[in-house]
Structure formats: structure tokens, C-alpha cells
PDB file of C-alpha atoms and ligand atoms in Angstrom:
ATOM      1  CA  MET A 247       0.174 -16.610 -13.957  1.00  0.00           C
ATOM      2  CA  MET A 248       3.933 -16.502 -14.537  1.00  0.00           C
ATOM      3  CA  GLN A 249       3.338 -16.105 -18.258  1.00  0.00           C
ATOM      4  CA  LYS A 250       1.029 -13.144 -17.661  1.00  0.00           C
ATOM      5  CA  ILE A 251       3.569 -11.496 -15.358  1.00  0.00           C
ATOM      6  CA  ASN A 252       6.368 -12.099 -17.862  1.00  0.00           C
ATOM      7  CA  GLU A 253       4.320 -10.625 -20.732  1.00  0.00           C
ATOM      8  CA  ALA A 254       3.585  -7.479 -18.731  1.00  0.00           C
ATOM      9  CA  VAL A 255       7.270  -7.200 -17.774  1.00  0.00           C
ATOM     10  CA  ALA A 256       8.407  -7.701 -21.386  1.00  0.00           C
ATOM     11  CA  PHE A 257       5.975  -5.006 -22.571  1.00  0.00           C
ATOM     12  CA  LEU A 258       7.267  -2.518 -19.986  1.00  0.00           C
ATOM     13  CA  GLN A 259      10.917  -3.280 -20.681  1.00  0.00           C
ATOM     14  CA  LYS A 260      10.259  -2.677 -24.385  1.00  0.00           C
ATOM     15  CA  GLN A 261       9.129   0.848 -23.448  1.00  0.00           C
ATOM     16  CA  GLY A 262      12.607   1.436 -22.016  1.00  0.00           C
ATOM     17  CA  ILE A 263      11.509   1.965 -18.439  1.00  0.00           C
ATOM     18  CA  GLY A 264      14.958   1.289 -16.969  1.00  0.00           C
ATOM     19  CA  ASN A 265      15.746  -0.560 -13.747  1.00  0.00           C
ATOM     20  CA  PRO A 266      13.689   0.718 -10.813  1.00  0.00           C
ATOM     21  CA  LYS A 267      14.800  -0.569  -7.420  1.00  0.00           C
ATOM     22  CA  VAL A 268      12.036   1.078  -5.393  1.00  0.00           C
ATOM     23  CA  GLY A 269       8.305   0.460  -5.900  1.00  0.00           C
ATOM     24  CA  ILE A 270       5.571   2.608  -4.405  1.00  0.00           C
ATOM     25  CA  VAL A 271       1.851   1.824  -4.072  1.00  0.00           C
ATOM     26  CA  LEU A 272      -0.197   4.945  -3.453  1.00  0.00           C
ATOM     27  CA  GLY A 273      -3.445   4.795  -1.519  1.00  0.00           C
ATOM     28  CA  THR A 274      -6.723   6.431  -2.445  1.00  0.00           C
ATOM     29  CA  GLY A 275      -6.424  10.197  -2.217  1.00  0.00           C
ATOM     30  CA  LEU A 276      -2.654   9.995  -1.700  1.00  0.00           C
ATOM     31  CA  GLY A 277      -1.474  10.482  -5.275  1.00  0.00           C
ATOM     32  CA  GLY A 278       0.386  13.728  -4.548  1.00  0.00           C
ATOM     33  CA  LEU A 279       3.734  11.965  -4.289  1.00  0.00           C
ATOM     34  CA  VAL A 280       3.700  11.725  -8.068  1.00  0.00           C
ATOM     35  CA  ASN A 281       4.374  15.492  -8.201  1.00  0.00           C
ATOM     36  CA  ASN A 282       7.819  14.758  -6.715  1.00  0.00           C
ATOM     37  CA  VAL A 283       8.689  12.208  -9.400  1.00  0.00           C
ATOM     38  CA  ASP A 284      10.755  13.241 -12.382  1.00  0.00           C
ATOM     39  CA  ILE A 285       8.578  11.198 -14.741  1.00  0.00           C
ATOM     40  CA  SER A 286      10.075   9.345 -17.695  1.00  0.00           C
ATOM     41  CA  HIS A 287       7.093   7.103 -18.500  1.00  0.00           C
ATOM     42  CA  SER A 288       3.452   7.225 -17.442  1.00  0.00           C
ATOM     43  CA  ILE A 289       1.574   4.203 -18.695  1.00  0.00           C
ATOM     44  CA  HIS A 290      -2.179   3.587 -18.385  1.00  0.00           C
ATOM     45  CA  TYR A 291      -2.966   0.246 -16.776  1.00  0.00           C
ATOM     46  CA  SER A 292      -5.176  -0.532 -19.778  1.00  0.00           C
ATOM     47  CA  GLU A 293      -2.112  -0.475 -22.061  1.00  0.00           C
ATOM     48  CA  ILE A 294      -0.205  -3.084 -20.042  1.00  0.00           C
ATOM     49  CA  PRO A 295      -0.947  -6.719 -20.906  1.00  0.00           C
ATOM     50  CA  HIS A 296      -3.011  -8.477 -18.184  1.00  0.00           C
ATOM     51  CA  PHE A 297      -2.985  -5.458 -15.859  1.00  0.00           C
ATOM     52  CA  PRO A 298      -6.388  -4.974 -14.212  1.00  0.00           C
ATOM     53  CA  GLU A 299      -8.179  -1.752 -15.090  1.00  0.00           C
ATOM     54  CA  SER A 300      -9.159   0.757 -12.412  1.00  0.00           C
ATOM     55  CA  THR A 301     -12.882   1.097 -11.850  1.00  0.00           C
ATOM     56  CA  VAL A 302     -13.083   4.172  -9.653  1.00  0.00           C
ATOM     57  CA  GLU A 303     -10.306   6.618 -10.378  1.00  0.00           C
ATOM     58  CA  SER A 304     -10.568   6.788 -14.134  1.00  0.00           C
ATOM     59  CA  HIS A 305      -8.079   9.633 -14.428  1.00  0.00           C
ATOM     60  CA  SER A 306      -5.398   7.759 -12.479  1.00  0.00           C
ATOM     61  CA  GLY A 307      -4.730   4.052 -12.837  1.00  0.00           C
ATOM     62  CA  ARG A 308      -1.236   4.574 -14.160  1.00  0.00           C
ATOM     63  CA  LEU A 309       2.100   2.941 -13.697  1.00  0.00           C
ATOM     64  CA  ILE A 310       4.607   5.752 -13.432  1.00  0.00           C
ATOM     65  CA  PHE A 311       8.364   5.429 -13.958  1.00  0.00           C
ATOM     66  CA  GLY A 312      10.961   8.048 -13.189  1.00  0.00           C
ATOM     67  CA  THR A 313      13.411   9.266 -10.592  1.00  0.00           C
ATOM     68  CA  MET A 314      13.082  10.789  -7.135  1.00  0.00           C
ATOM     69  CA  ASN A 315      16.287  12.339  -5.867  1.00  0.00           C
ATOM     70  CA  GLY A 316      18.104  10.380  -8.557  1.00  0.00           C
ATOM     71  CA  GLN A 317      16.677   7.060  -7.352  1.00  0.00           C
ATOM     72  CA  HIS A 318      14.775   5.079 -10.005  1.00  0.00           C
ATOM     73  CA  VAL A 319      11.221   4.394  -8.875  1.00  0.00           C
ATOM     74  CA  VAL A 320       8.029   2.835 -10.180  1.00  0.00           C
ATOM     75  CA  VAL A 321       4.745   4.083  -8.770  1.00  0.00           C
ATOM     76  CA  MET A 322       1.358   2.368  -8.883  1.00  0.00           C
ATOM     77  CA  ASN A 323      -0.951   5.372  -8.867  1.00  0.00           C
ATOM     78  CA  GLY A 324      -4.325   3.751  -8.318  1.00  0.00           C
ATOM     79  CA  ARG A 325      -4.593   0.482  -6.448  1.00  0.00           C
ATOM     80  CA  PHE A 326      -7.134  -2.330  -6.505  1.00  0.00           C
ATOM     81  CA  HIS A 327      -9.350  -3.320  -3.583  1.00  0.00           C
ATOM     82  CA  PHE A 328     -11.115  -6.587  -2.884  1.00  0.00           C
ATOM     83  CA  TYR A 329     -14.399  -4.709  -2.371  1.00  0.00           C
ATOM     84  CA  GLU A 330     -14.287  -3.507  -5.984  1.00  0.00           C
ATOM     85  CA  GLY A 331     -14.636  -7.110  -7.107  1.00  0.00           C
ATOM     86  CA  TYR A 332     -11.032  -7.870  -8.063  1.00  0.00           C
ATOM     87  CA  THR A 333      -9.439 -11.217  -7.327  1.00  0.00           C
ATOM     88  CA  PHE A 334      -6.396 -11.362  -5.077  1.00  0.00           C
ATOM     89  CA  ASN A 335      -4.271 -12.180  -8.124  1.00  0.00           C
ATOM     90  CA  GLN A 336      -5.481  -8.984  -9.796  1.00  0.00           C
ATOM     91  CA  ILE A 337      -4.969  -6.895  -6.643  1.00  0.00           C
ATOM     92  CA  THR A 338      -1.344  -8.016  -6.357  1.00  0.00           C
ATOM     93  CA  PHE A 339      -0.411  -8.288 -10.058  1.00  0.00           C
ATOM     94  CA  GLY A 340       1.391  -4.938 -10.107  1.00  0.00           C
ATOM     95  CA  VAL A 341       3.608  -5.831  -7.149  1.00  0.00           C
ATOM     96  CA  ARG A 342       4.667  -9.065  -8.821  1.00  0.00           C
ATOM     97  CA  VAL A 343       5.463  -7.154 -12.008  1.00  0.00           C
ATOM     98  CA  MET A 344       7.526  -4.672  -9.972  1.00  0.00           C
ATOM     99  CA  LYS A 345       9.590  -7.491  -8.482  1.00  0.00           C
ATOM    100  CA  MET A 346      10.301  -8.963 -11.919  1.00  0.00           C
ATOM    101  CA  LEU A 347      11.407  -5.493 -13.082  1.00  0.00           C
ATOM    102  CA  GLY A 348      14.058  -5.541 -10.339  1.00  0.00           C
ATOM    103  CA  VAL A 349      12.305  -3.748  -7.479  1.00  0.00           C
ATOM    104  CA  ASP A 350      13.545  -4.921  -4.077  1.00  0.00           C
ATOM    105  CA  THR A 351      11.940  -2.345  -1.761  1.00  0.00           C
ATOM    106  CA  LEU A 352       8.209  -1.650  -1.615  1.00  0.00           C
ATOM    107  CA  LEU A 353       6.710   1.450  -0.008  1.00  0.00           C
ATOM    108  CA  VAL A 354       2.950   1.381   0.565  1.00  0.00           C
ATOM    109  CA  SER A 355       0.455   3.986   1.718  1.00  0.00           C
ATOM    110  CA  ASN A 356      -3.204   3.789   2.613  1.00  0.00           C
ATOM    111  CA  ALA A 357      -6.039   5.655   4.283  1.00  0.00           C
ATOM    112  CA  ALA A 358      -7.236   4.046   7.493  1.00  0.00           C
ATOM    113  CA  GLY A 359      -9.583   4.544  10.385  1.00  0.00           C
ATOM    114  CA  GLY A 360      -7.929   5.115  13.752  1.00  0.00           C
ATOM    115  CA  ILE A 361      -8.806   2.520  16.392  1.00  0.00           C
ATOM    116  CA  ASN A 362      -6.152   3.562  18.904  1.00  0.00           C
ATOM    117  CA  THR A 363      -7.808   6.436  20.766  1.00  0.00           C
ATOM    118  CA  HIS A 364      -4.463   8.235  21.139  1.00  0.00           C
ATOM    119  CA  PHE A 365      -4.351   8.875  17.400  1.00  0.00           C
ATOM    120  CA  LYS A 366      -5.427  12.204  15.923  1.00  0.00           C
ATOM    121  CA  PRO A 367      -7.251  12.656  12.607  1.00  0.00           C
ATOM    122  CA  ALA A 368      -4.840  13.431   9.750  1.00  0.00           C
ATOM    123  CA  SER A 369      -1.916  11.853  11.628  1.00  0.00           C
ATOM    124  CA  LEU A 370       0.348   9.094  10.323  1.00  0.00           C
ATOM    125  CA  MET A 371       0.896   5.525  11.520  1.00  0.00           C
ATOM    126  CA  LEU A 372       3.860   3.409  10.544  1.00  0.00           C
ATOM    127  CA  ILE A 373       2.571  -0.138  10.107  1.00  0.00           C
ATOM    128  CA  ASP A 374       4.472  -2.427  12.429  1.00  0.00           C
ATOM    129  CA  ASP A 375       2.406  -5.562  11.786  1.00  0.00           C
ATOM    130  CA  HIS A 376      -0.905  -6.576  10.232  1.00  0.00           C
ATOM    131  CA  ILE A 377      -3.907  -8.833  10.644  1.00  0.00           C
ATOM    132  CA  ASN A 378      -5.484 -10.254   7.496  1.00  0.00           C
ATOM    133  CA  MET A 379      -9.264 -10.255   7.889  1.00  0.00           C
ATOM    134  CA  LEU A 380      -9.932 -10.237   4.145  1.00  0.00           C
ATOM    135  CA  PRO A 381     -11.711 -13.380   2.971  1.00  0.00           C
ATOM    136  CA  GLY A 382      -8.668 -14.821   1.250  1.00  0.00           C
ATOM    137  CA  ASN A 383      -4.940 -14.749   0.664  1.00  0.00           C
ATOM    138  CA  PRO A 384      -3.194 -14.066  -2.663  1.00  0.00           C
ATOM    139  CA  LEU A 385      -0.949 -17.108  -2.188  1.00  0.00           C
ATOM    140  CA  VAL A 386      -3.839 -19.595  -2.168  1.00  0.00           C
ATOM    141  CA  GLY A 387      -3.528 -22.034  -5.065  1.00  0.00           C
ATOM    142  CA  LYS A 388      -0.507 -23.623  -6.730  1.00  0.00           C
ATOM    143  CA  ASN A 389       2.631 -21.997  -5.349  1.00  0.00           C
ATOM    144  CA  LEU A 390       4.599 -19.916  -7.847  1.00  0.00           C
ATOM    145  CA  ASP A 391       7.967 -21.494  -6.995  1.00  0.00           C
ATOM    146  CA  GLU A 392       9.779 -18.988  -9.252  1.00  0.00           C
ATOM    147  CA  LEU A 393       8.626 -16.216  -6.905  1.00  0.00           C
ATOM    148  CA  GLY A 394       8.877 -17.714  -3.430  1.00  0.00           C
ATOM    149  CA  SER A 395       8.240 -20.599  -1.068  1.00  0.00           C
ATOM    150  CA  ARG A 396       4.969 -22.336  -0.208  1.00  0.00           C
ATOM    151  CA  PHE A 397       4.869 -21.151   3.402  1.00  0.00           C
ATOM    152  CA  PRO A 398       6.559 -17.740   3.503  1.00  0.00           C
ATOM    153  CA  ASP A 399       7.586 -16.448   6.907  1.00  0.00           C
ATOM    154  CA  MET A 400       5.497 -13.561   8.283  1.00  0.00           C
ATOM    155  CA  SER A 401       7.233 -13.090  11.648  1.00  0.00           C
ATOM    156  CA  ALA A 402       8.222  -9.546  10.634  1.00  0.00           C
ATOM    157  CA  PRO A 403       6.579  -8.474   7.340  1.00  0.00           C
ATOM    158  CA  TYR A 404       7.602  -4.829   7.780  1.00  0.00           C
ATOM    159  CA  ASP A 405      11.349  -4.289   7.584  1.00  0.00           C
ATOM    160  CA  ALA A 406      12.854  -3.373  10.964  1.00  0.00           C
ATOM    161  CA  GLY A 407      15.719  -1.433   9.355  1.00  0.00           C
ATOM    162  CA  LEU A 408      13.363   0.677   7.226  1.00  0.00           C
ATOM    163  CA  ILE A 409      11.091   1.294  10.224  1.00  0.00           C
ATOM    164  CA  ALA A 410      14.042   2.534  12.302  1.00  0.00           C
ATOM    165  CA  ARG A 411      15.218   4.836   9.496  1.00  0.00           C
ATOM    166  CA  MET A 412      11.720   6.193   8.969  1.00  0.00           C
ATOM    167  CA  GLU A 413      11.313   6.926  12.677  1.00  0.00           C
ATOM    168  CA  GLN A 414      14.598   8.822  12.610  1.00  0.00           C
ATOM    169  CA  ILE A 415      13.513  10.817   9.543  1.00  0.00           C
ATOM    170  CA  ALA A 416      10.177  11.690  11.183  1.00  0.00           C
ATOM    171  CA  ALA A 417      11.994  12.843  14.327  1.00  0.00           C
ATOM    172  CA  ASN A 418      14.364  15.005  12.256  1.00  0.00           C
ATOM    173  CA  GLU A 419      11.413  16.529  10.384  1.00  0.00           C
ATOM    174  CA  SER A 420       9.338  16.973  13.571  1.00  0.00           C
ATOM    175  CA  ILE A 421       6.541  14.906  12.055  1.00  0.00           C
ATOM    176  CA  GLU A 422       4.484  12.898  14.534  1.00  0.00           C
ATOM    177  CA  LEU A 423       4.653   9.268  13.460  1.00  0.00           C
ATOM    178  CA  ASN A 424       2.830   6.653  15.511  1.00  0.00           C
ATOM    179  CA  LYS A 425       3.384   2.946  15.066  1.00  0.00           C
ATOM    180  CA  GLY A 426       0.850   0.155  15.205  1.00  0.00           C
ATOM    181  CA  VAL A 427      -1.042  -2.805  13.824  1.00  0.00           C
ATOM    182  CA  TYR A 428      -3.182  -2.495  10.679  1.00  0.00           C
ATOM    183  CA  VAL A 429      -6.121  -4.781  10.063  1.00  0.00           C
ATOM    184  CA  ALA A 430      -7.515  -5.282   6.550  1.00  0.00           C
ATOM    185  CA  TRP A 431     -11.320  -5.362   6.576  1.00  0.00           C
ATOM    186  CA  ILE A 432     -13.463  -6.360   3.626  1.00  0.00           C
ATOM    187  CA  GLY A 433     -15.638  -3.231   3.216  1.00  0.00           C
ATOM    188  CA  PRO A 434     -16.984  -1.379   1.369  1.00  0.00           C
ATOM    189  CA  SER A 435     -19.468  -0.665   4.158  1.00  0.00           C
ATOM    190  CA  LEU A 436     -17.707   0.933   7.084  1.00  0.00           C
ATOM    191  CA  GLU A 437     -17.591  -0.945  10.351  1.00  0.00           C
ATOM    192  CA  THR A 438     -20.323  -1.035  12.978  1.00  0.00           C
ATOM    193  CA  ARG A 439     -19.631  -0.048  16.590  1.00  0.00           C
ATOM    194  CA  ALA A 440     -19.596  -3.736  17.533  1.00  0.00           C
ATOM    195  CA  GLU A 441     -17.077  -4.413  14.773  1.00  0.00           C
ATOM    196  CA  TYR A 442     -14.820  -1.559  15.928  1.00  0.00           C
ATOM    197  CA  ARG A 443     -14.954  -3.021  19.433  1.00  0.00           C
ATOM    198  CA  PHE A 444     -14.023  -6.423  18.016  1.00  0.00           C
ATOM    199  CA  ILE A 445     -11.200  -4.875  15.948  1.00  0.00           C
ATOM    200  CA  LYS A 446      -9.854  -3.160  19.046  1.00  0.00           C
ATOM    201  CA  VAL A 447      -9.767  -6.311  21.156  1.00  0.00           C
ATOM    202  CA  MET A 448      -8.109  -8.253  18.355  1.00  0.00           C
ATOM    203  CA  GLY A 449      -5.146  -5.902  18.778  1.00  0.00           C
ATOM    204  CA  ALA A 450      -5.390  -3.489  15.853  1.00  0.00           C
ATOM    205  CA  ASP A 451      -4.583   0.236  15.961  1.00  0.00           C
ATOM    206  CA  ALA A 452      -5.993   1.089  12.526  1.00  0.00           C
ATOM    207  CA  VAL A 453      -8.433  -0.434  10.039  1.00  0.00           C
ATOM    208  CA  GLY A 454      -8.520  -0.165   6.282  1.00  0.00           C
ATOM    209  CA  MET A 455      -9.465  -2.110   3.171  1.00  0.00           C
ATOM    210  CA  SER A 456      -6.159  -2.641   1.391  1.00  0.00           C
ATOM    211  CA  THR A 457      -2.391  -3.168   1.688  1.00  0.00           C
ATOM    212  CA  VAL A 458      -2.268  -6.633   3.285  1.00  0.00           C
ATOM    213  CA  PRO A 459      -2.554  -8.590  -0.015  1.00  0.00           C
ATOM    214  CA  GLU A 460       0.226  -6.515  -1.597  1.00  0.00           C
ATOM    215  CA  VAL A 461       2.455  -6.984   1.453  1.00  0.00           C
ATOM    216  CA  ILE A 462       1.877 -10.753   1.503  1.00  0.00           C
ATOM    217  CA  VAL A 463       3.009 -11.167  -2.125  1.00  0.00           C
ATOM    218  CA  ALA A 464       5.925  -8.777  -1.560  1.00  0.00           C
ATOM    219  CA  ARG A 465       7.155 -10.859   1.394  1.00  0.00           C
ATOM    220  CA  HIS A 466       6.570 -14.069  -0.601  1.00  0.00           C
ATOM    221  CA  MET A 467       9.076 -12.603  -3.103  1.00  0.00           C
ATOM    222  CA  ASP A 468      11.388 -11.423  -0.291  1.00  0.00           C
ATOM    223  CA  MET A 469      10.961  -7.700  -0.976  1.00  0.00           C
ATOM    224  CA  LYS A 470      11.625  -5.264   1.875  1.00  0.00           C
ATOM    225  CA  VAL A 471       8.397  -3.517   2.860  1.00  0.00           C
ATOM    226  CA  LEU A 472       7.567  -0.274   4.595  1.00  0.00           C
ATOM    227  CA  ALA A 473       3.975   0.951   4.925  1.00  0.00           C
ATOM    228  CA  ILE A 474       2.288   4.018   6.353  1.00  0.00           C
ATOM    229  CA  SER A 475      -1.392   4.603   7.115  1.00  0.00           C
ATOM    230  CA  VAL A 476      -2.917   8.039   7.001  1.00  0.00           C
ATOM    231  CA  ILE A 477      -5.407   8.115   9.871  1.00  0.00           C
ATOM    232  CA  THR A 478      -8.354   9.836   8.217  1.00  0.00           C
ATOM    233  CA  ASP A 479     -10.955   9.435  10.947  1.00  0.00           C
ATOM    234  CA  LEU A 480     -11.320   8.146  14.478  1.00  0.00           C
ATOM    235  CA  CYS A 481     -13.287   4.961  15.064  1.00  0.00           C
ATOM    236  CA  ASP A 482     -14.014   4.920  18.774  1.00  0.00           C
ATOM    237  CA  PRO A 483     -17.005   2.603  19.321  1.00  0.00           C
ATOM    238  CA  ASP A 484     -17.992   4.470  22.484  1.00  0.00           C
ATOM    239  CA  ASN A 485     -18.063   7.833  20.745  1.00  0.00           C
ATOM    240  CA  LEU A 486     -18.867   7.097  17.116  1.00  0.00           C
ATOM    241  CA  LYS A 487     -20.227   9.733  14.786  1.00  0.00           C
ATOM    242  CA  PRO A 488     -21.536   9.000  11.302  1.00  0.00           C
ATOM    243  CA  ALA A 489     -18.636   8.758   8.855  1.00  0.00           C
ATOM    244  CA  ASN A 490     -18.286  11.738   6.573  1.00  0.00           C
ATOM    245  CA  ILE A 491     -16.491  10.859   3.353  1.00  0.00           C
ATOM    246  CA  ASN A 492     -15.650  14.512   2.681  1.00  0.00           C
ATOM    247  CA  ASP A 493     -13.952  14.806   6.084  1.00  0.00           C
ATOM    248  CA  ILE A 494     -12.088  11.562   5.411  1.00  0.00           C
ATOM    249  CA  LEU A 495     -10.781  12.851   2.070  1.00  0.00           C
ATOM    250  CA  ALA A 496      -9.944  16.251   3.575  1.00  0.00           C
ATOM    251  CA  ASN A 497      -7.899  14.587   6.334  1.00  0.00           C
ATOM    252  CA  ALA A 498      -6.111  12.403   3.786  1.00  0.00           C
ATOM    253  CA  ALA A 499      -5.194  15.581   1.905  1.00  0.00           C
ATOM    254  CA  ARG A 500      -4.029  17.282   5.136  1.00  0.00           C
ATOM    255  CA  ALA A 501      -1.704  14.406   5.999  1.00  0.00           C
ATOM    256  CA  GLU A 502      -0.449  13.893   2.476  1.00  0.00           C
ATOM    257  CA  LYS A 503       2.232  16.604   2.681  1.00  0.00           C
ATOM    258  CA  ASP A 504       3.913  14.883   5.633  1.00  0.00           C
ATOM    259  CA  LEU A 505       3.586  11.473   4.016  1.00  0.00           C
ATOM    260  CA  VAL A 506       5.213  12.728   0.808  1.00  0.00           C
ATOM    261  CA  LYS A 507       8.031  14.310   2.819  1.00  0.00           C
ATOM    262  CA  LEU A 508       8.715  11.064   4.711  1.00  0.00           C
ATOM    263  CA  PHE A 509       8.698   8.875   1.586  1.00  0.00           C
ATOM    264  CA  THR A 510      10.854  11.340  -0.332  1.00  0.00           C
ATOM    265  CA  ARG A 511      13.468  11.499   2.449  1.00  0.00           C
ATOM    266  CA  LEU A 512      13.550   7.727   2.856  1.00  0.00           C
ATOM    267  CA  ILE A 513      14.065   7.215  -0.873  1.00  0.00           C
ATOM    268  CA  LEU A 514      17.031   9.563  -0.717  1.00  0.00           C
ATOM    269  CA  GLU A 515      18.649   7.175   1.770  1.00  0.00           C
ATOM    270  CA  LEU A 516      17.932   3.909  -0.028  1.00  0.00           C
TER     271      LEU A 516
HETATM  272  N1  LIG B 129     -12.748   1.972   8.147  1.00  0.00           N
HETATM  273  C1  LIG B 129     -13.043   3.063   8.868  1.00  0.00           C
HETATM  274  N2  LIG B 129     -12.580   4.257   8.609  1.00  0.00           N
HETATM  275  C2  LIG B 129     -11.763   4.390   7.582  1.00  0.00           C
HETATM  276  C3  LIG B 129     -11.412   3.318   6.785  1.00  0.00           C
HETATM  277  C4  LIG B 129     -11.939   2.039   7.080  1.00  0.00           C
HETATM  278  O1  LIG B 129     -11.658   1.045   6.408  1.00  0.00           O
HETATM  279  N3  LIG B 129     -10.579   3.793   5.834  1.00  0.00           N
HETATM  280  C5  LIG B 129     -10.428   5.110   6.049  1.00  0.00           C
HETATM  281  N4  LIG B 129     -11.138   5.486   7.126  1.00  0.00           N
END
């Protein structure tokens, strides 16, 4: 594993990608942030040694290097989900590569269903904590001692300082930003009413199919993490309508402008 990571890192450094300090993982339908990046390199995943290839978004699946407000960033545009058939090592490979390139702060976005009935569609939720309900953990197996410890602490996976700054930015921009617990569910079938009820009692405010594996490896490597969910639909078990994928994508697009504004402002302060 370390050899694969090192080969990918060596390949990227040979392209002259510089020294990004901030890494960003963009969720499905949330690629618009890339328009705010002054791009120096845009590299197809298929060109990078050992990088998994995207199955769904054939046009994306790129690792993008450049600057935002003068800050050097690397963006994973196109992420990998467990439900697509990837292993946890594949899902998290890009985050490990980012760390070895010098990234110390990871910003993550995703689309999620709203469990908390106070949430509105197309609103944003700062992830305060998570529950891993995926059938595995990327740290299972021999520990990569070069990257982190066997039993990494998870008492506060999302950085309190970054959360406080983001809340201040949202207040300044008059953007409604809720805060809550994200649960990662296997998918790809959406949840039943009974499952939404179960998710609610377990203490989650939003449900999605990503993010938690990336955050676990990031914390293993002691990166600071901030993550935001775009609430694309409401998942109230007592008032559940059939999911409409077009509505979900439309709500992701509606919320994207605010999400981009928040990330862009935070990067300015890092
Ligand atoms: N579940 C329900 N609704 C959703 C999800 C999910 O995982 N992602 C986006 N909307």
C-alpha cells in the first residue's frame, strides 16, 4: 500500500504540481467549486498510478491542482463510493496521496438526505460528528505505521476550530448553516421508512453514502477535517414521498452556490 501511495505521489510531483496545503473532496453534483480554482494541472485519475478509475462520472474523475485566493489546493473532482464496488483502500487512496503531497487540511462535501425534520431541502449541514454504518473501515488490516497509529482517536473527527470559523463565515454571509450528525449508509438503494426511523433514533441528522471512510483515513493521518452536507431531500418516515432523483440533483445544484461561497471564504482564512 505504501509503495502504491509513494508511486502516485512521485508521479504527481514529477508533473510539478507544487505544494498544496488544502485538499478538497467534492461530492456528486457539487463540482462547481472547480470554477473558482485557478487551475495549473488537471489530471485524469486514469493517468495516475494505482488511482481507481471513476465508473459513473466519466467526464470528471480528475485530480485538480491550482490556487484559490492564492492558497494552493488539490481537488478530487469525482469520489468513489462503496456501493460502486470499490474497496475501502480504493475509496480513500486519494486522501492518502493528498497527505503525502503535504496537505494538512481536508474539506469534504456530500449530498445527503435530511433526517432532522427542521432541515429544509437545498440547505446545508456542517458535519459535527458521524456514525459509520458502512460494512467496513479503511483501517482494517495491517496498520500503516508511517501514516498513523493503530487505534486513532475519534473523539472529535471534525475540527472544532474550523467549525467555529465556518459558522462565523456563514453568519457573515447570511447563509443558513445547520450542524449535525451524518451517518454513512451502504446504498445504493435508498432507505426504507423503517430504516429512516432507525437512523433517526440512532442519533443522525442526515444520511448519505460517502465521506466517513475519507474522514477516518484523514484523522488516522492527523489531518484537520471540515465537512458539509447538502441536504437534497427530506427523509421523514412519517411523511415519505417516493425519492425523485431529478429533484435531488436540482436541490444539490441550488445549494451549491452557498457551499462554494463558504468553502472559498474559509480557504481565504487558512
Ligand atoms: N439517502 C437518502 N436521501 C439522500 C441520500 C441518501 O443516502 N443522499 C442524498 N439524498
